[in-house]
């Protein structure tokens, strides 16, 4: 049994664009410890989001092995990967991706419903989470009635309400102004720490990366640096 | 989009051409037997004596006259093998070749243009036609001969007859289309085949002569003089206008065709919904592309033009494909329509599918017009929006939500207009259909508001029993209202289709129940004996033999004949009851007209059935079937003049009774009255009531022995057999409505399918998020099926009030105005349940493919392309 919470061994992934194949990740190996907050830094198209998709089991590798919480995702079926993701992973997206037809509270309830929590617990947990992200009283507001910052708060609450062991955030402040973005980072970081959750944040912002325990730098599908940001930020 | 347009146009075109082809065949058939005839001499119910014709030509000098015998025969054909026999029902037209040239032209030759237009059947005396003078020879349409496997010189058997006919010539129906249903024989052959020795069906006249051109007033005067002269010289005959007689027949089928037309209007409405839905969806689902085009500098006019041009191109292809599919569907429908006409009215064999330019233009117009109309709002909306909002679908839904209350009010207004039209129009069938159309269209407009109201009940936990089974809570329900612009239209199409199914289902159910009750009343005898001989009469000795049987407690003797009246032709039924033969009429008291002191047999409105029967048996009075009473506006205490063997005689109407037989109006009189005014002494049906204590099987056996000596010319049937057979015919008659209802459901089904496909496409990224959150492909499939099931359930629930309203109008207004039938109104709960289930199943089946496609969704790819 590995000590690492996430392990990637020689992972490769390519996408086909017409008749040509484009390698997004090549022979990538890395480990992430439990409770660690890791930022993945790189320019657009360097494979950051693909890495999150592979770790979450949304996408599958061409070759190599990915293990999360001692589960080898590459050997699981589509359904098993989905059930694993549902239970152990929370996802936050750049464009919030809230379900427009559901209220803030109902959006937060979704992961609990999917995990078949009892109805009373669904209600209590979702309301408590809504309060924790500072949206008390906005239960019945629909996404289009919320500001960008409020929507992202709901998205954070939805990702963490079922206490997943791993939270993946893909450019989650990309659509927010600087102040709101900073606010979100603090909120997210605080919540994750309080639950000892492992966090992977995809970003191209140095400021956000700075808040993480560790930074992985990507360039053209390759991991070019894996260290503390303070030592390398000038070189970037 | 193409499938939607194709199906929409196809269903409209199919119903139209089935309707039009049968109408054309019916009209040709009438023309074929009428030709250029302007007037007809008709006699009493037994036809007219052929000596009258001789007298007419020789003594009265009416040279422009031709004797005609008309009847129906079944010719037996085969494909050469003895096992496979084929029967074709044709109109037997017996003519006198020497008198014919004035009336009908030469077979096989192209007709002069005006005759083609009139559809005249020809029989000029060329060499082939002269062979008709040989007894037992026949001329058929070439296509008919081919189907019967007959060639010139071969013999053709007649079903249920000892006669065979020899084919001497064929007529190309491309030259003379109206020959399709005709078997033309010499008058003497017709008399033998139909058993009408010494009798004629009628004498055709052309009045005035073509060689006497005269001003209209003088011509009219001349005609009147001629008619007066003939009627005064020959007692017992009546001269009527040929057109009037044909009109009576045309009117009979007109109601049926109008009903079919109404079904085609319904198909048109649902078809238009479908086209609108698919076109709107195709435009809306590419809003992102249009937004991007606007961003890169495409002008709004250019965008509008390109959307409309593209829609037009698709519409042209879809419409053309729809016309082809409609033609194929219409040919299949034609068989059902023809069968219904045969069961209800007239022997008709329609082989040629035909359509008018108007029908074609109508189908194409609807296809192209509705497509363009449907494309205009979203195209305008896309073109007029600022580039950024074009890419936001919520802007469209936002506008839709704002106009929902106005659409609702417009709908209520239309429903009100429909009710008003129904109320102020007294007898107009068209007004009734217009009212139904208003009500259906109005109700469709209320669907978005009703949909919102129904789904908002979810917030009040009303939907909890339903949605608690969904793993995603309110999501399926909310998704329906979130895309109101398309879900409402798809649901409206399904509501219209399902309500039509429920409405027609309730109407047929009510009708069937009424027919069952009526058959129960009318078929009171235990056994019925009828003749299959050509003149339908039972041997007199048989009637005597039966009356001596001990186990019979009562008999009912019936003679049925065609007769003319001062109004329209009737089916005359003379009856005589004896013994314990029970009362068989259910009287309609509403048809009573207030009694007038001047009327000899005038009766009060509350008179008992027994008193009516007493009057029928003792006075010159008749009972009139309800349809005839309604159509001719004849009520109790009115006088009906019937052409008897002694000329027109007045009969007082003493009762109007329930009757669901169709065709000519049925008029009943007592056998005593019949014998007083007609010389006919034949009986064609005898009903027997068995004594209660006897064994029915033994009596039947005894009767069969008695009947066996008549060489299979007699038929004995129990009332159960007749009832079963009648209900079989009833069910067959309505087969066409089942097919049309299924087609309508099919079109609505495609509407739901296209709406769901578009929803699945549009919500791709939303579904990808759900997959990322841990929704399995199976759950995603379930989710869409939940959504479509809910749409079906909502459509089913909303369809019920409209269905019930439609059924009430069909039963209480349309049927009365079309056929003169009133019936019991009965809502079978099973029909409502079936409609609800039908809506859910249709929607669920429509959801399978989009659900399958959704489960194949790659979340990574969808999120990457977000």
PDB file of N, CA, C and O in Angstrom, chain A residues 15 53 58-59 78-79 82-83 85-86 91 93 95 97 99-103 106 110 113-114 116 142 158, chain B residues 471-475 478-479 482 763 765-766 769-777 779 859-860 863-864 866:
ATOM      1  N   UNK A  15      -4.780  13.548 -27.626  1.00  0.00           N
ATOM      2  CA  UNK A  15      -6.091  13.781 -28.247  1.00  0.00           C
ATOM      3  C   UNK A  15      -5.934  13.801 -29.749  1.00  0.00           C
ATOM      4  O   UNK A  15      -4.913  14.269 -30.269  1.00  0.00           O
ATOM      5  N   UNK A  53      -8.765  16.015 -15.112  1.00  0.00           N
ATOM      6  CA  UNK A  53      -9.764  15.077 -15.650  1.00  0.00           C
ATOM      7  C   UNK A  53      -9.321  13.629 -15.476  1.00  0.00           C
ATOM      8  O   UNK A  53     -10.132  12.750 -15.195  1.00  0.00           O
ATOM      9  N   UNK A  58     -12.692  11.347 -14.952  1.00  0.00           N
ATOM     10  CA  UNK A  58     -13.593  11.817 -16.008  1.00  0.00           C
ATOM     11  C   UNK A  58     -13.042  11.362 -17.357  1.00  0.00           C
ATOM     12  O   UNK A  58     -13.787  11.012 -18.259  1.00  0.00           O
ATOM     13  N   UNK A  59     -11.743  11.371 -17.471  1.00  0.00           N
ATOM     14  CA  UNK A  59     -11.087  10.943 -18.697  1.00  0.00           C
ATOM     15  C   UNK A  59     -10.187   9.737 -18.362  1.00  0.00           C
ATOM     16  O   UNK A  59      -9.945   9.445 -17.192  1.00  0.00           O
ATOM     17  N   UNK A  78     -16.042   2.393 -16.318  1.00  0.00           N
ATOM     18  CA  UNK A  78     -16.601   3.750 -16.357  1.00  0.00           C
ATOM     19  C   UNK A  78     -17.524   3.987 -15.151  1.00  0.00           C
ATOM     20  O   UNK A  78     -17.431   5.017 -14.470  1.00  0.00           O
ATOM     21  N   UNK A  79     -18.355   2.994 -14.889  1.00  0.00           N
ATOM     22  CA  UNK A  79     -19.304   3.153 -13.784  1.00  0.00           C
ATOM     23  C   UNK A  79     -18.569   3.212 -12.441  1.00  0.00           C
ATOM     24  O   UNK A  79     -18.896   4.043 -11.584  1.00  0.00           O
ATOM     25  N   UNK A  82     -16.983   6.508 -11.949  1.00  0.00           N
ATOM     26  CA  UNK A  82     -17.997   7.522 -11.614  1.00  0.00           C
ATOM     27  C   UNK A  82     -18.392   7.428 -10.143  1.00  0.00           C
ATOM     28  O   UNK A  82     -18.492   8.442  -9.447  1.00  0.00           O
ATOM     29  N   UNK A  83     -18.613   6.190  -9.690  1.00  0.00           N
ATOM     30  CA  UNK A  83     -19.021   6.011  -8.290  1.00  0.00           C
ATOM     31  C   UNK A  83     -17.895   6.433  -7.345  1.00  0.00           C
ATOM     32  O   UNK A  83     -18.155   7.021  -6.281  1.00  0.00           O
ATOM     33  N   UNK A  85     -15.642   8.747  -8.027  1.00  0.00           N
ATOM     34  CA  UNK A  85     -15.589  10.210  -8.093  1.00  0.00           C
ATOM     35  C   UNK A  85     -16.699  10.821  -7.221  1.00  0.00           C
ATOM     36  O   UNK A  85     -16.482  11.776  -6.492  1.00  0.00           O
ATOM     37  N   UNK A  86     -17.864  10.234  -7.327  1.00  0.00           N
ATOM     38  CA  UNK A  86     -19.018  10.740  -6.593  1.00  0.00           C
ATOM     39  C   UNK A  86     -18.739  10.782  -5.088  1.00  0.00           C
ATOM     40  O   UNK A  86     -19.107  11.718  -4.405  1.00  0.00           O
ATOM     41  N   UNK A  91     -15.506  18.791  -7.270  1.00  0.00           N
ATOM     42  CA  UNK A  91     -15.011  19.484  -8.474  1.00  0.00           C
ATOM     43  C   UNK A  91     -15.473  20.932  -8.458  1.00  0.00           C
ATOM     44  O   UNK A  91     -16.646  21.210  -8.228  1.00  0.00           O
ATOM     45  N   UNK A  93     -15.327  24.391 -10.970  1.00  0.00           N
ATOM     46  CA  UNK A  93     -14.984  24.779 -12.343  1.00  0.00           C
ATOM     47  C   UNK A  93     -14.789  26.293 -12.460  1.00  0.00           C
ATOM     48  O   UNK A  93     -15.300  27.066 -11.643  1.00  0.00           O
ATOM     49  N   UNK A  95     -16.064  28.265 -14.769  1.00  0.00           N
ATOM     50  CA  UNK A  95     -17.310  28.984 -15.050  1.00  0.00           C
ATOM     51  C   UNK A  95     -18.434  28.511 -14.126  1.00  0.00           C
ATOM     52  O   UNK A  95     -19.600  28.476 -14.528  1.00  0.00           O
ATOM     53  N   UNK A  97     -20.344  26.443 -13.384  1.00  0.00           N
ATOM     54  CA  UNK A  97     -21.121  25.274 -13.822  1.00  0.00           C
ATOM     55  C   UNK A  97     -22.204  24.854 -12.836  1.00  0.00           C
ATOM     56  O   UNK A  97     -22.378  23.673 -12.548  1.00  0.00           O
ATOM     57  N   UNK A  99     -26.099  24.260 -11.903  1.00  0.00           N
ATOM     58  CA  UNK A  99     -27.264  23.867 -12.697  1.00  0.00           C
ATOM     59  C   UNK A  99     -28.275  25.017 -12.608  1.00  0.00           C
ATOM     60  O   UNK A  99     -28.776  25.331 -11.528  1.00  0.00           O
ATOM     61  N   UNK A 100     -28.515  25.627 -13.749  1.00  0.00           N
ATOM     62  CA  UNK A 100     -29.305  26.865 -13.780  1.00  0.00           C
ATOM     63  C   UNK A 100     -30.744  26.686 -13.313  1.00  0.00           C
ATOM     64  O   UNK A 100     -31.379  27.641 -12.875  1.00  0.00           O
ATOM     65  N   UNK A 101     -31.251  25.476 -13.439  1.00  0.00           N
ATOM     66  CA  UNK A 101     -32.663  25.263 -13.106  1.00  0.00           C
ATOM     67  C   UNK A 101     -32.863  24.933 -11.629  1.00  0.00           C
ATOM     68  O   UNK A 101     -34.000  24.764 -11.193  1.00  0.00           O
ATOM     69  N   UNK A 102     -31.756  24.797 -10.898  1.00  0.00           N
ATOM     70  CA  UNK A 102     -31.876  24.480  -9.475  1.00  0.00           C
ATOM     71  C   UNK A 102     -31.449  25.679  -8.629  1.00  0.00           C
ATOM     72  O   UNK A 102     -30.600  26.466  -9.051  1.00  0.00           O
ATOM     73  N   UNK A 103     -32.034  25.783  -7.443  1.00  0.00           N
ATOM     74  CA  UNK A 103     -31.676  26.890  -6.549  1.00  0.00           C
ATOM     75  C   UNK A 103     -30.288  26.634  -5.968  1.00  0.00           C
ATOM     76  O   UNK A 103     -29.717  25.546  -6.126  1.00  0.00           O
ATOM     77  N   UNK A 106     -30.439  23.684  -3.726  1.00  0.00           N
ATOM     78  CA  UNK A 106     -30.606  22.417  -4.471  1.00  0.00           C
ATOM     79  C   UNK A 106     -29.309  22.026  -5.174  1.00  0.00           C
ATOM     80  O   UNK A 106     -28.989  20.847  -5.292  1.00  0.00           O
ATOM     81  N   UNK A 110     -27.055  18.376  -4.503  1.00  0.00           N
ATOM     82  CA  UNK A 110     -26.868  17.362  -5.560  1.00  0.00           C
ATOM     83  C   UNK A 110     -25.918  16.215  -5.172  1.00  0.00           C
ATOM     84  O   UNK A 110     -26.288  15.047  -5.290  1.00  0.00           O
ATOM     85  N   UNK A 113     -27.486  13.987  -2.673  1.00  0.00           N
ATOM     86  CA  UNK A 113     -28.550  13.144  -3.247  1.00  0.00           C
ATOM     87  C   UNK A 113     -27.938  11.983  -4.020  1.00  0.00           C
ATOM     88  O   UNK A 113     -28.400  10.852  -3.928  1.00  0.00           O
ATOM     89  N   UNK A 114     -26.891  12.300  -4.791  1.00  0.00           N
ATOM     90  CA  UNK A 114     -26.258  11.238  -5.578  1.00  0.00           C
ATOM     91  C   UNK A 114     -25.642  10.182  -4.664  1.00  0.00           C
ATOM     92  O   UNK A 114     -25.615   9.006  -5.008  1.00  0.00           O
ATOM     93  N   UNK A 116     -26.845   9.305  -1.923  1.00  0.00           N
ATOM     94  CA  UNK A 116     -27.967   8.692  -1.189  1.00  0.00           C
ATOM     95  C   UNK A 116     -27.913   8.965   0.318  1.00  0.00           C
ATOM     96  O   UNK A 116     -28.107   8.058   1.133  1.00  0.00           O
ATOM     97  N   UNK A 142     -31.865  31.417  -7.527  1.00  0.00           N
ATOM     98  CA  UNK A 142     -31.369  30.655  -8.674  1.00  0.00           C
ATOM     99  C   UNK A 142     -30.022  31.246  -9.108  1.00  0.00           C
ATOM    100  O   UNK A 142     -29.748  32.432  -8.845  1.00  0.00           O
ATOM    101  N   UNK A 158     -20.843  23.148  -3.083  1.00  0.00           N
ATOM    102  CA  UNK A 158     -21.284  21.906  -3.740  1.00  0.00           C
ATOM    103  C   UNK A 158     -20.141  20.897  -3.813  1.00  0.00           C
ATOM    104  O   UNK A 158     -20.331  19.699  -3.649  1.00  0.00           O
TER     105      UNK A 158
ATOM    106  N   UNK B 471     -33.131  10.468  -8.684  1.00  0.00           N
ATOM    107  CA  UNK B 471     -31.910  10.639  -7.886  1.00  0.00           C
ATOM    108  C   UNK B 471     -31.449  12.086  -7.903  1.00  0.00           C
ATOM    109  O   UNK B 471     -30.560  12.463  -7.161  1.00  0.00           O
ATOM    110  N   UNK B 472     -32.035  12.920  -8.770  1.00  0.00           N
ATOM    111  CA  UNK B 472     -31.609  14.309  -8.861  1.00  0.00           C
ATOM    112  C   UNK B 472     -32.723  15.279  -8.460  1.00  0.00           C
ATOM    113  O   UNK B 472     -32.769  16.410  -8.928  1.00  0.00           O
ATOM    114  N   UNK B 473     -33.600  14.813  -7.596  1.00  0.00           N
ATOM    115  CA  UNK B 473     -34.607  15.697  -7.029  1.00  0.00           C
ATOM    116  C   UNK B 473     -35.426  16.426  -8.063  1.00  0.00           C
ATOM    117  O   UNK B 473     -35.979  15.825  -8.992  1.00  0.00           O
ATOM    118  N   UNK B 474     -35.476  17.743  -7.902  1.00  0.00           N
ATOM    119  CA  UNK B 474     -36.322  18.575  -8.758  1.00  0.00           C
ATOM    120  C   UNK B 474     -35.797  18.753 -10.172  1.00  0.00           C
ATOM    121  O   UNK B 474     -36.482  19.329 -11.015  1.00  0.00           O
ATOM    122  N   UNK B 475     -34.578  18.307 -10.415  1.00  0.00           N
ATOM    123  CA  UNK B 475     -33.924  18.643 -11.675  1.00  0.00           C
ATOM    124  C   UNK B 475     -34.751  18.309 -12.923  1.00  0.00           C
ATOM    125  O   UNK B 475     -34.935  19.175 -13.794  1.00  0.00           O
ATOM    126  N   UNK B 478     -37.697  20.805 -13.214  1.00  0.00           N
ATOM    127  CA  UNK B 478     -37.273  22.172 -13.484  1.00  0.00           C
ATOM    128  C   UNK B 478     -36.770  22.327 -14.914  1.00  0.00           C
ATOM    129  O   UNK B 478     -36.937  23.371 -15.540  1.00  0.00           O
ATOM    130  N   UNK B 479     -36.129  21.269 -15.425  1.00  0.00           N
ATOM    131  CA  UNK B 479     -35.575  21.350 -16.780  1.00  0.00           C
ATOM    132  C   UNK B 479     -36.673  21.573 -17.811  1.00  0.00           C
ATOM    133  O   UNK B 479     -36.462  22.185 -18.845  1.00  0.00           O
ATOM    134  N   UNK B 482     -37.530  25.171 -17.673  1.00  0.00           N
ATOM    135  CA  UNK B 482     -36.390  26.023 -18.018  1.00  0.00           C
ATOM    136  C   UNK B 482     -36.266  26.194 -19.527  1.00  0.00           C
ATOM    137  O   UNK B 482     -35.720  27.178 -20.006  1.00  0.00           O
ATOM    138  N   UNK B 763     -27.912  20.988 -23.563  1.00  0.00           N
ATOM    139  CA  UNK B 763     -27.520  20.865 -22.153  1.00  0.00           C
ATOM    140  C   UNK B 763     -26.292  19.980 -21.993  1.00  0.00           C
ATOM    141  O   UNK B 763     -26.066  19.411 -20.928  1.00  0.00           O
ATOM    142  N   UNK B 765     -23.161  20.514 -21.789  1.00  0.00           N
ATOM    143  CA  UNK B 765     -22.180  20.870 -20.758  1.00  0.00           C
ATOM    144  C   UNK B 765     -22.763  20.686 -19.356  1.00  0.00           C
ATOM    145  O   UNK B 765     -22.065  20.311 -18.430  1.00  0.00           O
ATOM    146  N   UNK B 766     -24.081  20.920 -19.236  1.00  0.00           N
ATOM    147  CA  UNK B 766     -24.718  20.733 -17.931  1.00  0.00           C
ATOM    148  C   UNK B 766     -24.676  19.253 -17.538  1.00  0.00           C
ATOM    149  O   UNK B 766     -24.403  18.906 -16.393  1.00  0.00           O
ATOM    150  N   UNK B 769     -21.280  18.327 -16.397  1.00  0.00           N
ATOM    151  CA  UNK B 769     -21.046  18.711 -15.002  1.00  0.00           C
ATOM    152  C   UNK B 769     -21.636  17.651 -14.080  1.00  0.00           C
ATOM    153  O   UNK B 769     -21.004  17.224 -13.110  1.00  0.00           O
ATOM    154  N   UNK B 770     -22.856  17.208 -14.432  1.00  0.00           N
ATOM    155  CA  UNK B 770     -23.485  16.173 -13.608  1.00  0.00           C
ATOM    156  C   UNK B 770     -22.638  14.904 -13.602  1.00  0.00           C
ATOM    157  O   UNK B 770     -22.494  14.252 -12.565  1.00  0.00           O
ATOM    158  N   UNK B 771     -22.064  14.595 -14.756  1.00  0.00           N
ATOM    159  CA  UNK B 771     -21.186  13.407 -14.818  1.00  0.00           C
ATOM    160  C   UNK B 771     -19.960  13.631 -13.934  1.00  0.00           C
ATOM    161  O   UNK B 771     -19.526  12.724 -13.225  1.00  0.00           O
ATOM    162  N   UNK B 772     -19.440  14.838 -13.970  1.00  0.00           N
ATOM    163  CA  UNK B 772     -18.262  15.153 -13.151  1.00  0.00           C
ATOM    164  C   UNK B 772     -18.596  15.053 -11.663  1.00  0.00           C
ATOM    165  O   UNK B 772     -17.748  14.667 -10.865  1.00  0.00           O
ATOM    166  N   UNK B 773     -19.837  15.371 -11.311  1.00  0.00           N
ATOM    167  CA  UNK B 773     -20.239  15.312  -9.904  1.00  0.00           C
ATOM    168  C   UNK B 773     -20.514  13.879  -9.456  1.00  0.00           C
ATOM    169  O   UNK B 773     -20.764  13.645  -8.277  1.00  0.00           O
ATOM    170  N   UNK B 774     -20.510  12.951 -10.401  1.00  0.00           N
ATOM    171  CA  UNK B 774     -20.690  11.554 -10.016  1.00  0.00           C
ATOM    172  C   UNK B 774     -21.967  10.910 -10.513  1.00  0.00           C
ATOM    173  O   UNK B 774     -22.366   9.869 -10.004  1.00  0.00           O
ATOM    174  N   UNK B 775     -22.609  11.512 -11.485  1.00  0.00           N
ATOM    175  CA  UNK B 775     -23.793  10.875 -12.072  1.00  0.00           C
ATOM    176  C   UNK B 775     -23.333   9.828 -13.079  1.00  0.00           C
ATOM    177  O   UNK B 775     -22.536  10.132 -13.960  1.00  0.00           O
ATOM    178  N   UNK B 776     -23.809   8.617 -12.924  1.00  0.00           N
ATOM    179  CA  UNK B 776     -23.384   7.548 -13.855  1.00  0.00           C
ATOM    180  C   UNK B 776     -24.125   7.704 -15.187  1.00  0.00           C
ATOM    181  O   UNK B 776     -25.185   8.350 -15.243  1.00  0.00           O
ATOM    182  N   UNK B 777     -23.589   7.097 -16.265  1.00  0.00           N
ATOM    183  CA  UNK B 777     -24.307   7.158 -17.554  1.00  0.00           C
ATOM    184  C   UNK B 777     -25.733   6.629 -17.420  1.00  0.00           C
ATOM    185  O   UNK B 777     -26.671   7.166 -18.003  1.00  0.00           O
ATOM    186  N   UNK B 779     -27.619   6.733 -14.764  1.00  0.00           N
ATOM    187  CA  UNK B 779     -28.443   7.750 -14.086  1.00  0.00           C
ATOM    188  C   UNK B 779     -28.800   8.892 -15.021  1.00  0.00           C
ATOM    189  O   UNK B 779     -29.885   9.457 -14.941  1.00  0.00           O
ATOM    190  N   UNK B 859     -17.754  13.259 -20.722  1.00  0.00           N
ATOM    191  CA  UNK B 859     -17.755  14.499 -19.939  1.00  0.00           C
ATOM    192  C   UNK B 859     -16.496  15.322 -20.159  1.00  0.00           C
ATOM    193  O   UNK B 859     -16.558  16.560 -20.192  1.00  0.00           O
ATOM    194  N   UNK B 860     -15.367  14.616 -20.318  1.00  0.00           N
ATOM    195  CA  UNK B 860     -14.106  15.352 -20.496  1.00  0.00           C
ATOM    196  C   UNK B 860     -14.177  16.208 -21.751  1.00  0.00           C
ATOM    197  O   UNK B 860     -13.810  17.383 -21.758  1.00  0.00           O
ATOM    198  N   UNK B 863     -16.656  19.122 -21.349  1.00  0.00           N
ATOM    199  CA  UNK B 863     -16.117  20.186 -20.499  1.00  0.00           C
ATOM    200  C   UNK B 863     -14.998  20.942 -21.217  1.00  0.00           C
ATOM    201  O   UNK B 863     -14.838  22.150 -21.054  1.00  0.00           O
ATOM    202  N   UNK B 864     -14.234  20.188 -22.020  1.00  0.00           N
ATOM    203  CA  UNK B 864     -13.126  20.822 -22.749  1.00  0.00           C
ATOM    204  C   UNK B 864     -13.670  21.841 -23.757  1.00  0.00           C
ATOM    205  O   UNK B 864     -13.089  22.881 -23.990  1.00  0.00           O
ATOM    206  N   UNK B 866     -16.348  23.540 -23.509  1.00  0.00           N
ATOM    207  CA  UNK B 866     -17.268  24.478 -22.868  1.00  0.00           C
ATOM    208  C   UNK B 866     -16.914  25.916 -23.234  1.00  0.00           C
ATOM    209  O   UNK B 866     -15.777  26.287 -23.254  1.00  0.00           O
TER     210      UNK B 866
END
